XYZ file of C-alpha atoms in Angstrom:
707
model
C 57.121 19.832 -71.001
C 57.216 22.362 -68.205
C 54.602 21.958 -65.480
C 53.738 25.048 -63.506
C 54.466 25.189 -59.812
C 50.796 25.826 -59.114
C 49.830 22.517 -60.803
C 52.554 20.696 -58.910
C 51.375 22.131 -55.618
C 47.725 21.344 -56.395
C 48.576 17.797 -57.553
C 50.696 17.173 -54.475
C 47.964 18.682 -52.304
C 45.346 16.433 -53.968
C 47.443 13.314 -53.337
C 48.086 14.318 -49.756
C 44.438 15.160 -49.045
C 43.232 11.924 -50.696
C 45.640 9.830 -48.670
C 44.773 11.741 -45.555
C 41.050 11.313 -46.213
C 41.379 7.549 -46.579
C 43.536 7.287 -43.480
C 41.162 9.499 -41.542
C 38.216 7.409 -42.676
C 39.776 4.257 -41.260
C 40.967 6.093 -38.191
C 37.573 7.681 -37.637
C 35.891 4.278 -37.907
C 38.333 2.864 -35.359
C 37.887 5.962 -33.225
C 34.100 5.614 -33.335
C 34.403 2.026 -32.189
C 36.913 3.025 -29.492
C 34.735 5.891 -28.343
C 31.782 3.537 -28.327
C 33.634 1.233 -25.987
C 34.638 4.241 -23.869
C 30.997 5.299 -23.822
C 30.019 1.862 -22.579
C 32.805 2.022 -20.013
C 31.727 5.480 -18.838
C 28.121 4.368 -18.663
C 29.151 1.292 -16.684
C 31.139 3.502 -14.326
C 28.135 5.807 -13.922
C 25.904 2.805 -13.392
C 28.383 1.489 -10.828
C 28.043 4.762 -8.937
C 24.261 4.514 -9.321
C 24.356 0.965 -7.949
C 26.394 2.172 -4.986
C 23.893 4.983 -4.405
C 21.002 2.544 -4.849
C 22.685 0.155 -2.410
C 23.260 2.942 0.119
C 19.642 4.099 -0.261
C 18.423 0.520 0.303
C 20.461 0.280 3.493
C 19.362 3.738 4.664
C 15.704 2.915 3.900
C 15.973 -0.386 5.760
C 17.710 1.295 8.708
C 15.145 4.131 8.773
C 12.257 1.653 8.837
C 13.949 -0.388 11.579
C 14.473 2.766 13.654
C 10.852 3.766 13.031
C 9.631 0.364 14.252
C 12.006 0.605 17.249
C 10.199 3.807 18.247
C 6.752 2.196 17.951
C 4.861 2.742 21.185
C 3.220 -0.677 20.930
C 6.501 -2.522 20.463
C 8.107 -0.636 23.349
C 5.173 -1.266 25.695
C 4.774 -4.934 24.744
C 8.524 -5.483 25.161
C 8.644 -3.673 28.491
C 5.744 -5.535 30.061
C 6.582 -8.938 28.583
C 3.438 -9.191 26.420
C 5.160 -11.607 24.048
C 2.070 -12.866 22.223
C 0.911 -9.337 21.477
C 4.443 -8.399 20.479
C 4.654 -11.333 18.042
C 1.294 -10.422 16.466
C 2.371 -6.791 16.158
C 5.524 -7.872 14.291
C 3.395 -10.039 11.968
C 1.086 -7.104 11.320
C 3.917 -4.729 10.489
C 5.628 -7.191 8.137
C 2.376 -8.043 6.311
C 2.017 -4.436 5.113
C 5.559 -4.070 3.739
C 7.924 -5.678 1.265
C 10.297 -6.797 3.986
C 11.038 -10.485 4.556
C 10.893 -10.760 8.335
C 11.438 -8.855 11.568
C 12.412 -9.962 15.048
C 13.246 -8.416 18.417
C 15.676 -9.760 20.998
C 14.814 -8.590 24.511
C 17.565 -7.888 27.011
C 16.647 -11.045 28.954
C 17.467 -13.127 25.848
C 13.865 -13.763 24.633
C 13.658 -13.738 20.799
C 10.288 -12.789 19.238
C 10.005 -13.043 15.432
C 7.363 -12.187 12.871
C 7.776 -15.852 11.924
C 6.479 -17.592 15.058
C 8.614 -20.679 14.363
C 11.795 -18.616 14.713
C 10.947 -17.352 18.203
C 13.493 -18.688 20.684
C 15.526 -17.814 23.718
C 19.211 -16.848 23.757
C 21.682 -15.483 26.277
C 20.720 -12.149 27.814
C 22.463 -8.867 27.018
C 25.733 -7.784 28.595
C 24.674 -4.194 29.318
C 28.335 -3.166 29.611
C 28.724 -3.837 25.908
C 28.405 -0.354 24.374
C 27.863 -1.859 20.932
C 24.314 -2.762 21.985
C 23.441 0.937 21.738
C 24.598 1.150 18.105
C 22.513 0.700 14.960
C 24.009 -1.440 12.202
C 23.222 -2.728 8.726
C 24.782 -5.990 7.537
C 24.554 -8.455 4.677
C 23.608 -12.072 5.439
C 24.116 -14.967 3.022
C 22.060 -18.007 3.992
C 20.932 -21.196 2.342
C 17.596 -19.709 1.313
C 19.015 -16.507 -0.169
C 20.732 -13.182 0.361
C 19.354 -10.803 2.977
C 20.023 -7.180 3.908
C 19.501 -6.829 7.657
C 19.235 -3.683 9.825
C 19.526 -3.942 13.601
C 18.796 -1.059 15.999
C 18.364 -0.710 19.768
C 14.927 -0.356 21.375
C 14.835 2.042 24.313
C 12.287 3.238 26.783
C 13.102 6.491 28.566
C 16.753 6.092 27.583
C 16.997 2.507 28.910
C 17.911 -0.309 26.532
C 15.131 -2.940 26.519
C 16.087 -4.894 23.405
C 17.286 -4.832 19.794
C 15.064 -5.079 16.745
C 16.202 -6.462 13.386
C 14.482 -5.980 10.018
C 15.436 -7.977 6.904
C 14.826 -7.587 3.175
C 15.506 -10.480 0.761
C 17.544 -9.613 -2.334
C 15.926 -11.894 -4.930
C 15.231 -11.853 -8.681
C 12.105 -9.731 -8.264
C 14.055 -7.074 -6.401
C 16.817 -7.050 -9.033
C 14.350 -6.803 -11.915
C 12.943 -3.675 -10.347
C 16.479 -2.335 -9.930
C 17.286 -3.246 -13.577
C 14.248 -1.296 -14.808
C 15.416 1.771 -12.888
C 19.009 1.503 -14.172
C 18.053 0.366 -17.718
C 20.668 -2.375 -17.469
C 20.765 -6.008 -16.386
C 21.948 -6.602 -12.802
C 23.172 -9.805 -11.117
C 24.456 -10.530 -7.600
C 27.158 -13.114 -6.923
C 28.438 -14.520 -3.640
C 31.318 -16.990 -3.573
C 30.846 -18.982 -6.798
C 27.077 -18.589 -7.012
C 24.756 -16.092 -8.727
C 22.204 -15.658 -5.946
C 19.916 -13.225 -7.785
C 19.692 -11.792 -11.312
C 17.416 -9.831 -13.618
C 18.587 -12.132 -16.446
C 16.580 -15.224 -17.342
C 17.090 -18.606 -19.008
C 20.281 -19.014 -21.058
C 21.513 -15.458 -20.396
C 21.496 -16.214 -16.685
C 23.371 -19.504 -17.237
C 26.025 -17.651 -19.273
C 26.355 -15.082 -16.471
C 26.860 -17.925 -13.968
C 29.755 -19.237 -16.076
C 31.214 -15.747 -16.377
C 31.009 -15.272 -12.600
C 32.593 -18.690 -11.955
C 35.428 -17.897 -14.358
C 36.090 -14.340 -13.046
C 35.089 -14.690 -9.381
C 38.655 -13.950 -8.207
C 39.160 -10.917 -10.450
C 39.223 -7.354 -9.180
C 36.930 -4.668 -10.593
C 37.005 -4.717 -14.415
C 35.191 -3.683 -17.569
C 34.862 -6.453 -20.136
C 32.768 -7.907 -22.915
C 30.846 -11.151 -22.652
C 28.325 -13.031 -24.775
C 25.081 -13.788 -22.961
C 22.482 -15.761 -24.937
C 24.279 -14.961 -28.260
C 24.222 -11.226 -27.517
C 27.288 -9.080 -26.754
C 27.199 -7.233 -23.437
C 29.557 -4.811 -21.724
C 29.872 -6.048 -18.163
C 31.007 -4.098 -15.121
C 31.919 -5.831 -11.900
C 32.151 -4.173 -8.481
C 32.447 -5.354 -4.915
C 29.549 -3.648 -3.140
C 29.648 -5.142 0.346
C 30.848 -8.034 2.458
C 28.548 -10.478 4.171
C 28.668 -11.186 7.893
C 30.792 -14.235 7.097
C 33.293 -12.027 5.211
C 32.267 -13.133 1.683
C 32.332 -10.398 -0.960
C 29.063 -9.438 -2.658
C 29.815 -8.992 -6.366
C 27.441 -6.826 -8.438
C 27.459 -7.403 -12.208
C 26.051 -4.662 -14.478
C 25.450 -5.753 -18.086
C 24.639 -3.387 -20.998
C 23.731 -4.784 -24.415
C 25.990 -3.639 -27.316
C 23.699 -4.922 -30.059
C 22.116 -1.619 -30.970
C 25.353 0.323 -30.650
C 27.329 -2.080 -32.895
C 24.661 -1.756 -35.555
C 24.918 2.042 -35.363
C 28.736 1.852 -35.686
C 28.472 -0.097 -38.935
C 25.897 2.331 -40.271
C 28.074 5.300 -39.281
C 31.067 3.747 -41.059
C 29.243 3.504 -44.405
C 27.903 7.033 -44.053
C 31.363 8.277 -43.155
C 32.802 6.972 -46.437
C 30.212 8.928 -48.429
C 30.703 12.111 -46.422
C 34.500 11.779 -46.687
C 34.337 11.580 -50.491
C 32.228 14.717 -50.774
C 34.323 16.520 -48.207
C 37.475 15.629 -50.179
C 36.086 17.147 -53.383
C 34.808 20.290 -51.699
C 38.026 20.758 -49.755
C 40.120 20.434 -52.905
C 38.033 23.054 -54.756
C 38.162 25.407 -51.793
C 41.918 24.946 -51.470
C 42.545 25.732 -55.137
C 40.398 28.877 -54.951
C 41.920 30.127 -51.713
C 45.525 29.477 -52.829
C 45.014 32.089 -55.555
C 44.897 34.775 -52.898
C 47.943 36.084 -51.097
C 46.688 35.744 -47.552
C 48.853 33.256 -45.759
C 51.767 35.530 -44.879
C 49.562 38.420 -43.717
C 47.315 36.148 -41.683
C 50.380 34.549 -40.120
C 51.642 37.989 -39.105
C 48.285 38.828 -37.505
C 48.219 35.430 -35.809
C 51.704 35.809 -34.354
C 50.923 39.276 -33.071
C 47.640 38.109 -31.528
C 49.482 35.270 -29.802
C 51.928 37.708 -28.251
C 49.040 39.873 -27.023
C 47.280 36.748 -25.654
C 50.466 35.860 -23.762
C 50.316 39.216 -21.992
C 52.720 41.300 -24.100
C 50.433 44.315 -24.427
C 53.285 46.467 -25.811
C 53.185 44.430 -29.035
C 51.769 46.224 -32.125
C 51.048 44.766 -35.564
C 52.818 46.437 -38.491
C 50.140 45.808 -41.137
C 49.052 49.162 -42.623
C 47.046 48.068 -45.680
C 43.583 49.505 -46.168
C 41.678 46.267 -46.522
C 39.876 44.219 -43.900
C 43.087 42.598 -42.688
C 44.559 46.072 -42.144
C 41.436 47.107 -40.197
C 41.746 43.939 -38.163
C 45.380 44.713 -37.368
C 44.504 48.259 -36.273
C 41.671 46.896 -34.078
C 44.144 44.545 -32.441
C 46.498 47.479 -31.762
C 43.696 49.563 -30.178
C 42.572 46.549 -28.142
C 46.134 46.032 -26.845
C 46.369 49.705 -25.812
C 43.002 49.631 -24.014
C 43.808 46.320 -22.359
C 47.058 47.739 -21.021
C 45.309 50.805 -19.545
C 42.480 48.719 -18.043
C 44.928 46.126 -16.730
C 46.852 48.796 -14.825
C 43.617 50.215 -13.381
C 42.327 46.750 -12.494
C 45.618 45.794 -10.850
C 45.518 48.942 -8.726
C 41.865 48.253 -7.800
C 42.615 44.622 -6.937
C 45.517 45.690 -4.729
C 43.223 48.122 -2.863
C 40.531 45.439 -2.446
C 43.072 42.876 -1.211
C 44.519 45.390 1.238
C 41.035 46.272 2.518
C 40.034 42.585 2.719
C 43.203 41.742 4.669
C 42.579 44.714 6.968
C 38.986 43.602 7.671
C 40.097 39.982 8.072
C 42.783 41.020 10.577
C 40.213 43.005 12.562
C 37.741 40.102 12.649
C 40.529 37.661 13.487
C 41.695 39.834 16.404
C 38.225 40.224 17.932
C 37.398 38.010 20.917
C 33.735 38.540 20.055
C 32.149 35.942 17.758
C 31.022 37.518 14.463
C 28.819 35.470 12.128
C 27.267 36.831 8.918
C 24.120 35.369 7.355
C 22.638 35.890 3.901
C 18.965 36.611 3.229
C 18.353 32.877 2.663
C 19.296 32.268 6.297
C 22.668 30.561 5.736
C 26.019 31.417 7.307
C 28.341 33.223 4.882
C 31.356 33.871 7.132
C 32.475 33.202 10.700
C 35.529 34.766 12.352
C 38.108 32.638 14.273
C 36.473 33.411 17.636
C 33.135 32.067 16.373
C 34.807 28.924 15.044
C 36.621 28.459 18.367
C 33.498 28.978 20.499
C 30.931 27.153 18.345
C 32.921 24.879 16.002
C 33.023 21.934 18.383
C 29.276 22.237 19.018
C 28.116 22.888 15.413
C 30.977 21.454 13.327
C 31.415 23.403 10.076
C 29.730 26.803 10.532
C 29.875 28.141 6.975
C 26.778 27.173 5.012
C 24.771 26.056 8.058
C 21.129 27.149 7.920
C 19.470 29.339 10.529
C 17.010 26.532 11.263
C 19.837 24.080 12.001
C 21.596 26.683 14.148
C 18.469 27.300 16.231
C 17.568 23.603 16.449
C 20.629 22.799 18.586
C 19.860 25.496 21.152
C 17.821 25.043 24.298
C 14.143 26.093 23.956
C 14.609 29.255 26.067
C 17.705 30.333 24.112
C 15.943 29.568 20.822
C 12.957 31.704 21.818
C 15.248 34.624 22.767
C 17.044 34.509 19.405
C 13.795 34.331 17.440
C 12.398 37.296 19.391
C 15.546 39.325 18.621
C 15.371 38.374 14.922
C 11.782 39.587 14.673
C 12.847 42.994 15.983
C 15.969 43.279 13.808
C 14.433 45.806 11.376
C 12.916 48.020 14.088
C 14.492 51.246 15.290
C 15.322 49.783 18.722
C 16.714 46.565 17.223
C 19.867 46.428 19.418
C 18.179 43.926 21.720
C 20.638 41.786 23.706
C 19.903 38.167 24.560
C 21.656 35.250 26.251
C 21.959 31.726 24.846
C 23.166 28.629 26.654
C 25.205 25.846 25.018
C 25.620 22.459 26.670
C 29.311 21.542 26.271
C 28.962 17.978 27.537
C 27.912 15.956 30.554
C 30.786 17.131 32.766
C 31.940 20.291 30.956
C 29.042 22.485 32.074
C 27.048 25.182 30.290
C 28.573 27.927 28.152
C 26.661 31.237 28.224
C 26.944 33.628 25.255
C 25.451 37.119 25.058
C 24.463 38.114 21.539
C 22.801 40.665 19.335
C 21.672 41.035 15.705
C 22.243 43.838 13.217
C 21.321 44.261 9.555
C 23.908 44.078 6.734
C 23.239 46.753 4.090
C 24.755 47.460 0.670
C 25.793 50.815 -0.822
C 22.159 51.572 -1.636
C 21.136 50.916 1.995
C 19.281 47.753 1.001
C 19.498 44.785 3.393
C 21.305 41.737 2.015
C 21.902 39.820 5.237
C 22.432 40.205 8.958
C 25.218 39.892 11.522
C 25.160 37.913 14.761
C 27.672 38.902 17.441
C 28.231 36.692 20.495
C 30.366 37.275 23.591
C 31.277 34.574 26.102
C 29.899 35.680 29.491
C 30.119 32.285 31.172
C 32.677 33.432 33.736
C 30.617 36.518 34.541
C 27.521 34.374 35.145
C 29.513 32.047 37.389
C 30.840 34.997 39.406
C 27.308 36.408 39.720
C 26.041 33.059 41.032
C 28.978 32.817 43.435
C 28.332 36.353 44.698
C 24.656 35.508 45.185
C 25.564 32.326 47.052
C 28.154 34.197 49.138
C 25.593 36.848 50.021
C 23.146 34.109 51.005
C 25.777 32.450 53.191
C 26.622 35.794 54.748
C 22.978 36.309 55.693
C 22.778 32.803 57.136
C 26.006 33.437 59.059
C 24.589 36.567 60.630
C 21.416 34.693 61.468
C 23.434 31.835 62.945
C 25.451 34.229 65.127
C 22.255 35.820 66.407
C 20.661 32.410 67.016
C 23.744 31.208 68.869
C 23.830 34.326 71.043
C 20.107 34.384 71.786
C 19.374 30.655 72.101
C 22.439 28.768 73.311
C 22.572 30.347 76.810
C 18.813 29.910 77.517
C 19.058 26.360 76.166
C 21.899 25.598 78.551
C 19.850 26.896 81.465
C 16.759 24.922 80.419
C 18.823 21.776 79.956
C 20.477 22.175 83.393
C 17.139 22.704 85.109
C 15.653 19.732 83.201
C 18.516 17.482 84.299
C 18.064 18.633 87.923
C 14.368 17.811 87.705
C 15.266 14.365 86.277
C 17.534 13.692 89.231
C 14.908 14.826 91.768
C 11.972 12.978 90.148
C 11.422 9.277 90.558
C 11.141 7.021 87.549
C 7.600 6.081 88.535
C 6.444 9.668 88.756
C 3.981 10.622 85.995
C 5.721 13.969 85.388
C 9.061 12.202 84.717
C 7.975 11.470 81.125
C 7.399 15.191 80.432
C 10.755 16.111 81.934
C 12.515 13.535 79.677
C 10.804 15.030 76.615
C 11.983 18.525 77.628
C 15.618 17.377 77.922
C 15.442 15.414 74.641
C 13.970 18.336 72.685
C 16.526 20.753 74.170
C 19.295 18.421 72.996
C 17.760 18.286 69.506
C 17.423 22.066 69.343
C 21.025 22.447 70.482
C 22.113 20.038 67.685
C 20.256 22.174 65.126
C 22.059 25.292 66.358
C 25.447 23.529 66.210
C 24.775 22.262 62.662
C 23.604 25.708 61.564
C 26.823 27.232 62.886
C 28.847 24.560 61.132
C 27.082 25.338 57.827
C 27.410 29.122 58.083
C 30.924 29.666 59.448
C 33.902 29.767 57.052
C 36.145 26.729 57.326
C 39.762 26.171 56.407
C 40.607 23.385 53.995
C 43.554 21.091 53.528
C 43.747 19.677 50.008
C 46.172 16.957 49.015
C 46.381 14.081 46.542
C 45.758 10.633 48.003
C 44.253 7.235 47.215
C 40.478 7.211 47.187
C 40.537 3.974 49.199
C 42.027 5.933 52.136
C 38.962 8.181 52.079
C 36.145 5.689 51.583
C 37.265 2.722 53.702
C 36.937 4.560 57.076
C 33.482 5.778 56.012
C 32.286 2.275 55.112
C 33.702 0.868 58.357
C 31.886 3.573 60.333
C 28.471 2.905 58.763
C 28.827 -0.873 58.418
C 27.271 -1.708 61.799
C 24.264 0.541 61.190
C 23.839 -0.959 57.708
C 23.866 -4.530 59.017
C 21.390 -3.630 61.738
C 18.979 -2.333 59.049
C 19.650 -5.240 56.633
C 21.320 -2.917 54.106
C 24.174 -4.103 51.870
C 27.039 -1.728 51.044
C 28.827 -2.111 47.720
C 31.865 -0.023 46.694
C 33.208 0.090 43.112
C 36.467 1.941 42.311
C 39.934 1.326 40.928
C 42.472 0.484 43.655
C 44.934 3.090 42.339
C 42.360 5.890 41.857
C 43.860 9.218 42.988
C 41.762 12.150 44.237
C 42.733 15.699 45.179
C 40.467 16.566 48.132
C 40.152 17.626 51.736
C 39.721 14.070 53.049
C 37.786 14.926 56.232
C 35.243 17.043 54.404
C 34.703 14.454 51.638
C 34.229 11.788 54.331
C 31.469 13.998 55.757
C 29.885 14.144 52.255
C 29.818 10.338 51.932
C 28.530 9.911 55.513
C 25.641 12.320 54.925
C 24.701 10.748 51.565
C 24.925 7.141 52.882
C 22.856 7.917 56.005
C 20.297 9.685 53.791
C 20.097 6.525 51.669
C 19.657 4.316 54.775
C 16.804 6.485 56.010
C 15.069 6.019 52.617
C 15.089 2.172 52.974
C 12.829 0.935 55.735
C 12.970 -2.736 54.739
C 16.624 -3.075 53.795
C 18.189 -2.760 50.373
C 21.440 -1.892 48.583
C 23.643 1.197 48.618
C 26.287 1.461 45.882
C 29.283 3.796 46.105
C 31.136 4.328 42.813
C 34.158 6.446 41.848
C 35.887 6.688 38.487
C 37.995 9.015 36.362
C 36.027 10.543 33.494
C 38.097 9.771 30.375
C 36.573 12.679 28.380
C 37.463 15.424 30.883
C 39.656 16.347 33.847
C 36.902 15.461 36.353
C 36.640 12.597 38.816
C 33.057 11.327 39.171
C 31.477 9.911 42.363
C 28.048 8.306 42.833
C 26.018 7.175 45.840
C 22.983 5.142 44.756
C 20.288 3.630 46.982
C 17.321 1.377 46.245
C 14.977 3.277 48.555
C 11.622 4.921 48.060
C 12.957 7.714 45.828
C 11.788 11.328 45.641
C 9.382 13.236 43.379
C 10.806 15.804 40.963
C 9.706 18.833 42.992
C 11.593 17.527 46.034
C 14.760 16.881 43.973
C 14.831 20.544 42.964
C 14.982 21.703 46.624
C 17.083 19.084 48.419
C 20.222 21.263 48.558
C 18.414 24.321 49.959
C 19.107 25.118 53.647
C 16.316 24.088 56.081
C 14.434 22.098 53.443
C 13.583 18.619 54.794
C 10.954 15.933 54.281
C 11.600 14.196 57.645
C 9.702 15.184 60.728
C 12.797 15.538 62.916
C 15.257 16.579 60.198
C 17.207 19.862 60.300
C 17.316 20.438 56.547
C 21.071 21.201 56.661
C 22.681 17.832 55.863
C 22.537 18.086 52.060
C 23.111 21.856 52.187
C 26.422 21.122 53.976
C 27.200 18.486 51.320
C 26.715 21.051 48.544
C 28.811 23.591 50.406
C 31.699 21.108 50.647
C 31.425 20.249 46.926
C 31.410 23.969 46.040
C 34.468 24.435 48.264
C 36.251 21.792 46.138
C 35.284 23.605 42.904
C 32.958 20.772 41.866
C 29.267 20.277 41.213
C 26.597 17.897 42.469
C 23.310 16.663 41.004
C 20.568 14.244 41.998
C 18.390 11.843 39.999
C 15.498 10.017 41.599
C 12.449 8.002 40.620
C 9.691 7.444 43.149
C 9.667 3.823 44.279
C 12.956 2.964 42.494
C 15.688 4.789 44.383
C 17.921 7.856 44.302
C 21.387 8.553 42.879
C 23.570 11.472 44.035
C 26.374 12.234 41.557
C 29.115 14.768 42.175
C 32.193 15.709 40.169
C 35.483 17.066 41.493
C 38.394 18.440 39.455
C 41.468 16.205 39.351
C 43.598 19.169 40.453
C 42.617 22.347 42.275
C 43.472 25.598 40.509
C 45.228 28.357 42.397
């Protein structure tokens, strides 16, 4: 009996499809189970990330609260004035209103005040040279009575460290149950071989303890475990280390009970669906095999693949009048249009790239900073000059908001920029403004001149604005130097006139006064007046000499030498006067410290500053002289600090002005000469003083003179 090829093909196809269906059914069931496990694994991984985020948020919240308490005016005042009882009650009050466990503050003298009065104690005082005292930190503490997350931050008053405050939160079962509700999974914490807190209860918790004890040395893993006769997927991650170095292990457990039930249900449903699909597929295959489509479809497919690979010269050779023929002709037209559009697009892209490179080269070559902003007030682009000028100050410029940009500026500069922004759409919007940027304690101020303009599209609609900035720091410095030089020139002319008009009459008056002294007896009543005349003439002559010394140009001799060679003669010279006034002198500097100075002029600086300090201490005191190399710059820093009566702020602003003095018989030129010498060295000088606490003069000299 002859069997037709069609029956053979259909029979073979039926056998193959049936076998394939059965295999696929088993494979699909296994795949569902595998994917289920992968789903649990992915969820555990997501939950692990959520736990990390939750942990970070807990630490940040704790640190934020600690910093908030450290800024409390009551805590600062009580700590400063030693009101320990009030401070302890304030800590109790703050803790009673929160979910934190306890809070304590350690004052710099070593006094410990805790919200728990029994924990108040006294420890060693702070070593103020330890820079770590100024840092905030969050750490994990494992103690006998539980696991605690502790935040510790410094407490300052007017920039001075007065203590450190610590705030603790206990990580207990209640806390973890709240966390478990948020994550929709069970959470446990393990330290060493102990489960210190868990959202699990009763037997499930005991099973978790055994699991932790068994796997406490394992690295991160995803596994299955049975807790209280229920299968869980368990993730394990090391979240933190305690102060003692013990790892904090976080276990995340997700129940598989519901999912396993769904897998079994899906398996039974899959068998039914597979049987129906097999029958339908067989019928469809028999019907479709009657049509001669495979070869023509394959030809269209192969041609479409060639077009998809970029061969747009490919054309399909199907010319029949049915739908497949229409499809082939549509493919041919599409290939032709794609080729034409591709050529146009390539030409357009090349023009855009050329224009973009041209604009980028222009912006990259400009020394002016160019920053573009969108209408939302965020930086879109910044040219290399802007990154060079502002990158160190702002970090990453692109994406920074206008508010953040303005926030870092000084108030005056911020006001100027805001005023220019408000006028940006007006006809006379090319308003120029200056902004100042503080480059660091010893690096000075950078001055940038800027202006705004509107960015418009092809339809003349605004879609952003441009900020241009030019560095005019050097120009400002030159202007200040010219002003100072002009001022010195005027003083020099005045000094010359004073010398010409006063010195000769003074000499005559002094000579006549000395003659009268010689001719008048000591017991004569008029002798006292004659002595006053001679004394005042001498003082006036000293003022004239000092004025001439300040005004006239002086030569300088700079060379590198040990600082000890400069300061030791000065200290020896003033030592007798210091001892006579019960004043201690203290010098702090490295023995091998090198300075590049005119030694005689710098000696004059130290003499003037030390004598000024002595005159501010009527009942004795301490004068400190310090010198050190600033590690963050090329400057050498010097300080002269006294423990005298100090000066008010308005006096500090004028101390370097010529003829300004607060002493009855002062000339007002001593500190002006000091500033002149510092300017001659290319340095800068500043003064800080607090009435009743003392004064500190700080000046900075470059390690090497330029030019």
